[in-house]
Amino acid sequence: MDAIEVIVAKRDGHELTTDRIDWVIDAYTRGEVADEQMSALAMAILLNGMNRGEIAAWTQAMIRSGERMDWSGLDRPTADKHSTGGVGDKITLPLAPLVAACGAYVPQLSGRGLGHTGGTLDKLESIPGWRASLSNDEMLDVLRSAGAVVCAAGSGLAPADKKLYALRDVTGTVESIPLIASSIMSKKIAEGTGSLVLDVKVGSGAFMKTVEQARELAETMVALGTDAGVRTVALLTAMDRPLGLAVGNALEVEESVEVLAGGGPSDVVELTVRLAREMLEAAGIAGKDPEQALKDGSAMDHWRRMIAAQGGDPDAPLPRAAETMTVAAPASGVLTGLDAYAVGLAAWRLGAGRARKEDPVSAGAGVTLHAKPGDVVREGQPLMTLHADESARFERALEALEGGYAVGPAAGEHLPLVIDRITA
Ligand code: URA
């Protein structure tokens, strides 16, 4: 077999056989298929798609490119959640310890942010001392002692995806549902979780801009997980406006701790509790109430153990940006819209995100919201506070926010927080 034969088959709209898929993924991982050949194939897939059988074979081949973790020695079921990413989406932070407090083990491999959405590891790294890289043995120790572990995926997990995702990022081939679904699910299946809840975000701040696209992605991922023996459920949730009131690494940790202390913004609490219930149901754990575990301190106790077990100090003050600027309401009325993408881009320009994988992020940078769509505001009242390490960043952040919010006489339309639930 050679790479040209595989590329030409997909270019001409044919189905790729499992043999061809197995060969090309393996040869690419070993460096025998060149990046330019794989990018041509990725573009052919983006343009011509893959059917369910091809996507399943592609996913399995990427799983086989590396190790598959195994938690079968643990005495309780494992459950994980994956979000397709959004602005202010810090849900993993309160959710992982909350689900651990309710009786499941949560082994979660997470990523860093790229572009306008934040990454869970970047957020946790704003906690002084906290370490993202753990060996498999360390991961098991943290799981046993805290019930939950959130860390970086090691280089042994789906290495084909690691290489291919970096290539797609620079060749305009990220936005393909077959490639996104197989990329996410190869890592989640290789991670070895017994059950998985997918939070597929919809709206301007998400990968998927429409409910139809999100539904297709969710159905594809649920089928992949189910076929691989992982109990998988997906929720489609709103990302037309930011989640919660904090966008930015340390700011989001602070908000997550508020949720774990029984407070926090209502949308973050509602989604955290809903996802926790879904995870516990998928893991077959009954009789524990996540709302109660937020109130009685048990989720907070697991959080503190999880952070400390990874070298972090849960009591240390979080970093703060040196400079702040207030954005005031331009008129009196109702905040009719607050665009997730505009706020995410502003936070990114303030220093919370990175343009290239190797760039550092600012722990303290970001945006704090003082009103959400539907709230009544008075002219001149603070709508948001911008945080940055250098005041020179404010101008470009303000440009990002132009047209991203509006005050009018009546509330505007927005998506319900949970739009739909997809099962196998
Ligand atoms: N996240 C992934 O892990 N892979 C994709 O292709 C897109 C988002």
Short mmCIF file of C-alpha atoms and ligand atoms in Angstrom, two decimals:
data_model
loop_
_atom_site.label_atom_id
_atom_site.label_comp_id
_atom_site.label_asym_id
_atom_site.label_seq_id
_atom_site.Cartn_x
_atom_site.Cartn_y
_atom_site.Cartn_z
CA MET A 1 0.00 0.00 0.00
CA ASP A 2 1.11 3.56 -0.42
CA ALA A 3 -0.16 6.92 0.77
CA ILE A 4 -1.08 8.16 -2.71
CA GLU A 5 -3.47 5.26 -3.21
CA VAL A 6 -5.28 6.13 0.05
CA ILE A 7 -5.39 9.87 -0.71
CA VAL A 8 -6.72 9.30 -4.25
CA ALA A 9 -9.41 6.92 -2.99
CA LYS A 10 -10.78 9.53 -0.58
CA ARG A 11 -10.25 12.40 -3.02
CA ASP A 12 -12.46 10.55 -5.51
CA GLY A 13 -15.16 10.01 -2.91
CA HIS A 14 -14.65 6.32 -2.19
CA GLU A 15 -15.01 4.59 1.16
CA LEU A 16 -11.66 3.79 2.80
CA THR A 17 -11.28 0.14 3.69
CA THR A 18 -10.26 -0.78 7.23
CA ASP A 19 -6.97 -2.13 5.84
CA ARG A 20 -6.18 1.19 4.21
CA ILE A 21 -7.10 3.10 7.38
CA ASP A 22 -5.02 0.81 9.61
CA TRP A 23 -2.07 1.10 7.27
CA VAL A 24 -2.13 4.88 6.87
CA ILE A 25 -2.51 5.65 10.60
CA ASP A 26 0.26 3.23 11.53
CA ALA A 27 2.60 4.43 8.76
CA TYR A 28 1.93 8.09 9.65
CA THR A 29 2.66 7.45 13.34
CA ARG A 30 5.97 5.79 12.39
CA GLY A 31 6.91 8.70 10.08
CA GLU A 32 6.62 6.63 6.91
CA VAL A 33 3.72 8.73 5.58
CA ALA A 34 4.82 12.36 5.32
CA ASP A 35 2.99 15.33 6.86
CA GLU A 36 2.14 16.71 3.40
CA GLN A 37 0.52 13.40 2.45
CA MET A 38 -1.46 13.21 5.68
CA SER A 39 -2.61 16.82 5.24
CA ALA A 40 -3.87 15.99 1.73
CA LEU A 41 -5.76 13.02 3.15
CA ALA A 42 -7.18 15.11 6.01
CA MET A 43 -8.41 17.70 3.47
CA ALA A 44 -9.98 14.95 1.32
CA ILE A 45 -11.75 13.66 4.45
CA LEU A 46 -12.88 17.18 5.38
CA LEU A 47 -14.34 17.65 1.88
CA ASN A 48 -15.78 14.17 1.25
CA GLY A 49 -16.49 12.92 4.78
CA MET A 50 -16.29 9.42 6.22
CA ASN A 51 -19.14 7.03 7.00
CA ARG A 52 -19.74 5.48 10.44
CA GLY A 53 -17.69 2.38 9.61
CA GLU A 54 -14.72 4.43 8.42
CA ILE A 55 -14.88 6.71 11.48
CA ALA A 56 -14.94 3.68 13.80
CA ALA A 57 -11.95 2.09 12.02
CA TRP A 58 -10.07 5.43 12.07
CA THR A 59 -10.73 5.81 15.82
CA GLN A 60 -9.64 2.25 16.60
CA ALA A 61 -6.46 2.67 14.56
CA MET A 62 -5.59 5.84 16.52
CA ILE A 63 -6.24 4.06 19.83
CA ARG A 64 -3.94 1.20 18.73
CA SER A 65 -1.16 3.70 17.91
CA GLY A 66 -0.47 3.94 21.67
CA GLU A 67 -1.27 2.54 25.10
CA ARG A 68 -4.72 1.88 26.50
CA MET A 69 -5.06 2.64 30.19
CA ASP A 70 -6.80 0.16 32.46
CA TRP A 71 -8.56 1.02 35.71
CA SER A 72 -10.18 -2.37 36.21
CA GLY A 73 -8.18 -2.89 39.42
CA LEU A 74 -10.10 -0.08 41.15
CA ASP A 75 -12.94 -0.95 43.50
CA ARG A 76 -15.44 1.60 42.13
CA PRO A 77 -16.68 2.52 38.63
CA THR A 78 -14.88 5.17 36.59
CA ALA A 79 -16.63 8.11 34.95
CA ASP A 80 -15.34 10.98 32.86
CA LYS A 81 -16.66 14.06 31.09
CA HIS A 82 -15.38 15.74 27.96
CA SER A 83 -16.41 19.20 26.82
CA THR A 84 -15.85 20.32 23.25
CA GLY A 85 -14.74 23.64 24.74
CA GLY A 86 -16.20 27.04 25.33
CA VAL A 87 -15.73 30.44 26.92
CA GLY A 88 -15.78 30.38 30.72
CA ASP A 89 -16.18 26.59 30.66
CA LYS A 90 -14.54 25.66 33.95
CA ILE A 91 -17.02 22.87 34.71
CA THR A 92 -14.37 20.12 35.03
CA LEU A 93 -12.92 21.89 38.09
CA PRO A 94 -15.96 21.55 40.37
CA LEU A 95 -17.34 18.48 38.55
CA ALA A 96 -14.44 16.03 38.95
CA PRO A 97 -14.24 16.30 42.78
CA LEU A 98 -18.04 16.44 43.03
CA VAL A 99 -18.49 13.15 41.16
CA ALA A 100 -15.66 11.63 43.22
CA ALA A 101 -17.49 12.73 46.38
CA CYS A 102 -20.56 10.88 45.10
CA GLY A 103 -18.70 7.59 44.71
CA ALA A 104 -17.10 7.31 41.25
CA TYR A 105 -13.45 7.51 40.30
CA VAL A 106 -12.80 10.31 37.79
CA PRO A 107 -9.62 9.80 35.75
CA GLN A 108 -9.52 12.82 33.46
CA LEU A 109 -6.89 13.58 30.87
CA SER A 110 -7.23 17.20 29.81
CA GLY A 111 -5.69 19.66 27.42
CA ARG A 112 -4.39 23.19 27.20
CA GLY A 113 -6.24 26.03 25.54
CA LEU A 114 -5.61 27.13 22.01
CA GLY A 115 -7.35 30.14 20.46
CA HIS A 116 -10.31 31.75 22.20
CA THR A 117 -11.30 28.78 24.42
CA GLY A 118 -9.43 28.09 27.64
CA GLY A 119 -7.82 24.80 28.63
CA THR A 120 -8.44 23.02 31.92
CA LEU A 121 -4.72 22.48 32.55
CA ASP A 122 -3.97 26.19 32.09
CA LYS A 123 -6.64 27.00 34.65
CA LEU A 124 -5.36 24.52 37.23
CA GLU A 125 -1.77 25.63 36.65
CA SER A 126 -2.68 29.03 38.07
CA ILE A 127 -2.80 27.30 41.49
CA PRO A 128 0.70 27.67 43.01
CA GLY A 129 2.62 24.37 42.90
CA TRP A 130 0.03 22.36 40.94
CA ARG A 131 1.55 19.88 38.48
CA ALA A 132 -0.17 18.71 35.26
CA SER A 133 2.28 15.97 34.24
CA LEU A 134 1.94 12.71 36.15
CA SER A 135 3.20 9.20 35.47
CA ASN A 136 0.56 6.46 35.24
CA ASP A 137 1.49 5.31 38.76
CA GLU A 138 1.15 8.83 40.14
CA MET A 139 -2.21 9.15 38.41
CA LEU A 140 -3.39 5.98 40.15
CA ASP A 141 -2.13 7.26 43.53
CA VAL A 142 -4.04 10.55 43.13
CA LEU A 143 -7.16 8.67 42.05
CA ARG A 144 -6.96 6.41 45.09
CA SER A 145 -6.38 9.26 47.54
CA ALA A 146 -8.69 11.94 46.10
CA GLY A 147 -11.14 10.01 43.91
CA ALA A 148 -10.38 12.31 40.96
CA VAL A 149 -7.33 13.23 38.94
CA VAL A 150 -7.06 15.84 36.19
CA CYS A 151 -3.76 15.77 34.33
CA ALA A 152 -2.07 15.99 30.93
CA ALA A 153 -2.23 13.04 28.58
CA GLY A 154 1.17 11.36 28.37
CA SER A 155 2.92 10.95 25.02
CA GLY A 156 1.95 7.25 24.94
CA LEU A 157 -1.78 7.90 24.60
CA ALA A 158 -3.08 8.00 20.98
CA PRO A 159 0.18 9.39 19.54
CA ALA A 160 -1.35 9.26 16.04
CA ASP A 161 -3.95 11.80 17.16
CA LYS A 162 -1.34 14.02 18.78
CA LYS A 163 0.55 14.24 15.49
CA LEU A 164 -2.54 14.55 13.33
CA TYR A 165 -4.23 17.18 15.50
CA ALA A 166 -1.12 19.41 15.35
CA LEU A 167 -1.10 18.98 11.57
CA ARG A 168 -4.83 19.75 11.22
CA ASP A 169 -4.33 22.87 13.29
CA VAL A 170 -2.01 24.37 10.66
CA THR A 171 -3.70 23.01 7.50
CA GLY A 172 -7.29 24.23 7.91
CA THR A 173 -8.59 20.72 8.56
CA VAL A 174 -9.82 20.94 12.15
CA GLU A 175 -13.50 21.54 11.26
CA SER A 176 -14.40 18.05 10.09
CA ILE A 177 -16.93 16.13 12.20
CA PRO A 178 -15.36 12.69 11.42
CA LEU A 179 -11.89 13.98 12.35
CA ILE A 180 -13.06 15.82 15.50
CA ALA A 181 -15.15 12.85 16.70
CA SER A 182 -12.36 10.30 16.14
CA SER A 183 -9.77 12.62 17.70
CA ILE A 184 -11.74 13.17 20.90
CA MET A 185 -12.99 9.60 21.23
CA SER A 186 -9.66 7.90 20.52
CA LYS A 187 -8.19 9.72 23.55
CA LYS A 188 -11.20 9.12 25.78
CA ILE A 189 -11.43 5.41 24.92
CA ALA A 190 -7.65 4.95 25.32
CA GLU A 191 -7.91 6.71 28.71
CA GLY A 192 -9.85 3.65 29.87
CA THR A 193 -12.90 5.27 31.47
CA GLY A 194 -15.90 2.97 31.92
CA SER A 195 -18.44 5.71 31.21
CA LEU A 196 -18.32 9.07 29.53
CA VAL A 197 -20.54 12.15 29.39
CA LEU A 198 -19.92 14.49 26.48
CA ASP A 199 -20.75 18.18 26.79
CA VAL A 200 -21.09 19.33 23.20
CA LYS A 201 -21.20 23.11 23.14
CA VAL A 202 -23.30 25.05 20.63
CA GLY A 203 -22.98 28.71 19.64
CA SER A 204 -20.57 31.47 18.69
CA GLY A 205 -18.03 30.51 21.38
CA ALA A 206 -17.98 26.82 20.38
CA PHE A 207 -16.58 24.69 17.56
CA MET A 208 -20.13 23.84 16.54
CA LYS A 209 -22.09 26.97 15.67
CA THR A 210 -25.46 25.31 15.08
CA VAL A 211 -27.56 22.75 16.94
CA GLU A 212 -27.64 20.54 13.81
CA GLN A 213 -23.81 20.36 13.59
CA ALA A 214 -23.54 19.73 17.33
CA ARG A 215 -26.14 16.96 17.15
CA GLU A 216 -24.25 15.24 14.33
CA LEU A 217 -20.98 15.43 16.28
CA ALA A 218 -22.66 14.19 19.47
CA GLU A 219 -24.37 11.26 17.71
CA THR A 220 -21.11 10.26 16.05
CA MET A 221 -19.20 10.33 19.35
CA VAL A 222 -21.91 8.52 21.31
CA ALA A 223 -21.92 5.73 18.69
CA LEU A 224 -18.10 5.47 18.80
CA GLY A 225 -18.04 5.26 22.60
CA THR A 226 -20.91 2.78 22.81
CA ASP A 227 -19.37 0.51 20.14
CA ALA A 228 -16.10 0.54 22.12
CA GLY A 229 -17.91 -0.61 25.29
CA VAL A 230 -17.89 2.79 27.04
CA ARG A 231 -21.31 3.88 28.32
CA THR A 232 -21.60 7.24 26.56
CA VAL A 233 -24.19 10.03 26.74
CA ALA A 234 -24.02 13.55 25.31
CA LEU A 235 -25.65 16.82 26.27
CA LEU A 236 -25.86 19.71 23.81
CA THR A 237 -25.38 22.88 25.86
CA ALA A 238 -25.39 26.62 25.23
CA MET A 239 -22.24 28.50 24.26
CA ASP A 240 -23.85 31.56 22.66
CA ARG A 241 -22.91 33.50 25.82
CA PRO A 242 -20.07 32.75 28.29
CA LEU A 243 -20.63 30.24 31.06
CA GLY A 244 -20.61 31.85 34.49
CA LEU A 245 -19.17 35.26 35.29
CA ALA A 246 -15.42 34.56 35.05
CA VAL A 247 -13.34 34.02 31.90
CA GLY A 248 -9.61 33.50 32.40
CA ASN A 249 -7.42 31.01 34.22
CA ALA A 250 -7.18 32.06 37.89
CA LEU A 251 -10.52 33.89 37.66
CA GLU A 252 -12.18 30.60 36.68
CA VAL A 253 -10.48 28.68 39.49
CA GLU A 254 -11.84 31.27 41.93
CA GLU A 255 -15.36 30.83 40.54
CA SER A 256 -15.05 27.02 40.68
CA VAL A 257 -14.07 27.21 44.35
CA GLU A 258 -17.18 29.35 44.98
CA VAL A 259 -19.28 26.57 43.43
CA LEU A 260 -17.55 23.95 45.58
CA ALA A 261 -18.29 26.12 48.62
CA GLY A 262 -22.01 25.96 47.81
CA GLY A 263 -22.26 29.32 45.97
CA GLY A 264 -21.30 30.48 42.48
CA PRO A 265 -23.27 31.58 39.41
CA SER A 266 -26.51 29.68 38.81
CA ASP A 267 -25.66 28.48 35.28
CA VAL A 268 -22.33 26.97 36.41
CA VAL A 269 -24.03 25.26 39.37
CA GLU A 270 -26.90 23.97 37.22
CA LEU A 271 -24.64 22.51 34.53
CA THR A 272 -22.21 21.04 37.08
CA VAL A 273 -25.03 19.26 38.93
CA ARG A 274 -26.69 18.08 35.69
CA LEU A 275 -23.42 16.65 34.33
CA ALA A 276 -22.67 15.03 37.69
CA ARG A 277 -26.07 13.29 37.64
CA GLU A 278 -25.43 12.09 34.08
CA MET A 279 -21.98 10.76 35.03
CA LEU A 280 -23.28 8.93 38.09
CA GLU A 281 -26.13 7.40 36.10
CA ALA A 282 -23.75 6.31 33.31
CA ALA A 283 -21.44 4.80 35.95
CA GLY A 284 -24.36 2.94 37.55
CA ILE A 285 -24.10 4.79 40.89
CA ALA A 286 -27.44 5.54 42.52
CA GLY A 287 -28.52 7.26 45.69
CA LYS A 288 -26.01 10.13 45.89
CA ASP A 289 -27.22 13.69 45.46
CA PRO A 290 -24.60 15.99 43.86
CA GLU A 291 -26.45 19.09 45.08
CA GLN A 292 -26.07 17.85 48.64
CA ALA A 293 -22.35 17.10 48.11
CA LEU A 294 -21.83 20.75 47.11
CA LYS A 295 -23.67 21.94 50.23
CA ASP A 296 -22.18 19.57 52.81
CA GLY A 297 -18.52 20.26 51.93
CA SER A 298 -17.68 16.76 50.67
CA ALA A 299 -17.03 17.95 47.10
CA MET A 300 -14.77 20.71 48.49
CA ASP A 301 -12.93 18.13 50.57
CA HIS A 302 -12.21 16.05 47.43
CA TRP A 303 -11.09 19.19 45.57
CA ARG A 304 -8.58 20.06 48.29
CA ARG A 305 -7.23 16.52 48.32
CA MET A 306 -7.00 16.42 44.51
CA ILE A 307 -5.13 19.74 44.31
CA ALA A 308 -2.76 18.89 47.17
CA ALA A 309 -2.03 15.41 45.75
CA GLN A 310 -0.73 17.11 42.60
CA GLY A 311 1.54 19.50 44.51
CA GLY A 312 -0.87 22.44 44.63
CA ASP A 313 -1.69 24.57 47.65
CA PRO A 314 -5.48 24.92 47.82
CA ASP A 315 -5.10 27.77 50.34
CA ALA A 316 -2.53 29.84 48.43
CA PRO A 317 -3.73 33.18 47.06
CA LEU A 318 -4.30 32.99 43.30
CA PRO A 319 -2.34 35.26 40.95
CA ARG A 320 -3.99 38.53 39.99
CA ALA A 321 -3.35 40.67 36.93
CA ALA A 322 -1.62 43.98 37.61
CA GLU A 323 -4.06 46.15 35.66
CA THR A 324 -7.84 46.36 35.43
CA MET A 325 -10.27 48.35 33.31
CA THR A 326 -14.05 48.65 33.62
CA VAL A 327 -16.44 48.50 30.67
CA ALA A 328 -19.63 50.40 31.49
CA ALA A 329 -23.18 49.92 30.18
CA PRO A 330 -23.71 52.31 27.25
CA ALA A 331 -27.41 52.87 28.12
CA SER A 332 -30.11 51.83 30.58
CA GLY A 333 -32.26 48.80 29.70
CA VAL A 334 -31.82 45.04 29.42
CA LEU A 335 -28.56 43.36 28.41
CA THR A 336 -29.90 41.71 25.25
CA GLY A 337 -26.81 39.79 24.24
CA LEU A 338 -23.27 39.00 25.33
CA ASP A 339 -21.46 37.12 22.62
CA ALA A 340 -19.34 34.20 23.83
CA TYR A 341 -16.84 34.49 20.99
CA ALA A 342 -16.30 38.25 21.57
CA VAL A 343 -15.66 37.72 25.31
CA GLY A 344 -13.39 34.73 24.60
CA LEU A 345 -11.39 36.71 22.07
CA ALA A 346 -11.10 39.64 24.50
CA ALA A 347 -9.84 37.32 27.27
CA TRP A 348 -7.36 35.78 24.83
CA ARG A 349 -6.06 39.21 23.81
CA LEU A 350 -5.76 40.16 27.48
CA GLY A 351 -3.29 37.27 27.83
CA ALA A 352 -5.46 34.40 29.11
CA GLY A 353 -4.95 32.27 25.98
CA ARG A 354 -2.21 31.42 23.55
CA ALA A 355 -1.75 31.74 19.77
CA ARG A 356 0.77 28.89 19.48
CA LYS A 357 1.06 25.73 21.55
CA GLU A 358 4.39 26.82 23.04
CA ASP A 359 3.23 30.30 24.15
CA PRO A 360 2.86 31.00 27.91
CA VAL A 361 -0.47 32.17 29.32
CA SER A 362 -1.11 34.80 31.95
CA ALA A 363 -2.68 33.27 35.06
CA GLY A 364 -4.44 36.48 36.15
CA ALA A 365 -5.68 37.81 32.80
CA GLY A 366 -9.30 37.62 31.67
CA VAL A 367 -12.74 39.13 31.95
CA THR A 368 -15.12 39.30 34.90
CA LEU A 369 -18.75 39.80 33.92
CA HIS A 370 -21.07 41.87 36.12
CA ALA A 371 -24.24 41.19 34.11
CA LYS A 372 -25.57 38.37 31.94
CA PRO A 373 -28.10 38.49 29.09
CA GLY A 374 -31.56 39.28 30.44
CA ASP A 375 -30.27 41.38 33.36
CA VAL A 376 -31.50 44.94 33.79
CA VAL A 377 -28.64 47.46 33.71
CA ARG A 378 -28.30 51.20 34.25
CA GLU A 379 -26.25 53.48 31.99
CA GLY A 380 -22.71 53.78 33.36
CA GLN A 381 -22.98 50.67 35.55
CA PRO A 382 -19.99 48.31 35.22
CA LEU A 383 -20.78 45.53 32.72
CA MET A 384 -17.41 43.84 32.87
CA THR A 385 -13.91 44.21 34.27
CA LEU A 386 -10.91 43.46 32.06
CA HIS A 387 -7.78 42.07 33.74
CA ALA A 388 -4.31 42.13 32.14
CA ASP A 389 -0.68 42.18 33.17
CA GLU A 390 0.00 45.16 30.88
CA SER A 391 -2.48 48.00 30.22
CA ALA A 392 -1.37 48.06 26.55
CA ARG A 393 -3.55 44.97 26.02
CA PHE A 394 -6.83 46.75 26.79
CA GLU A 395 -7.25 48.47 23.43
CA ARG A 396 -7.30 45.25 21.38
CA ALA A 397 -9.55 43.56 23.94
CA LEU A 398 -12.02 46.45 23.67
CA GLU A 399 -11.96 46.06 19.87
CA ALA A 400 -12.85 42.38 20.29
CA LEU A 401 -15.84 43.36 22.42
CA GLU A 402 -17.18 45.92 19.92
CA GLY A 403 -20.62 44.73 18.80
CA GLY A 404 -20.34 41.79 21.21
CA TYR A 405 -22.90 43.12 23.68
CA ALA A 406 -26.02 45.26 23.45
CA VAL A 407 -28.47 46.97 25.77
CA GLY A 408 -32.07 47.27 24.55
CA PRO A 409 -35.64 47.70 25.75
CA ALA A 410 -36.42 43.96 26.05
CA ALA A 411 -34.57 40.68 26.61
CA GLY A 412 -33.17 39.00 23.47
CA GLU A 413 -33.28 35.36 22.40
CA HIS A 414 -30.78 32.88 23.74
CA LEU A 415 -30.29 29.14 23.76
CA PRO A 416 -31.54 27.11 26.76
CA LEU A 417 -28.58 26.00 28.95
CA VAL A 418 -29.23 22.32 28.14
CA ILE A 419 -30.56 22.01 24.61
CA ASP A 420 -30.78 18.25 24.14
CA ARG A 421 -29.60 14.87 25.40
CA ILE A 422 -28.22 12.27 22.99
CA THR A 423 -28.02 8.57 23.83
CA ALA A 424 -27.13 5.50 21.78
N1 URA B 1 -10.47 18.47 20.39
C1 URA B 1 -9.76 17.38 20.05
O1 URA B 1 -9.22 16.70 20.91
N2 URA B 1 -9.69 17.06 18.76
C2 URA B 1 -10.29 17.77 17.77
O2 URA B 1 -10.20 17.42 16.62
C3 URA B 1 -11.02 18.91 18.15
C4 URA B 1 -11.09 19.24 19.48
#
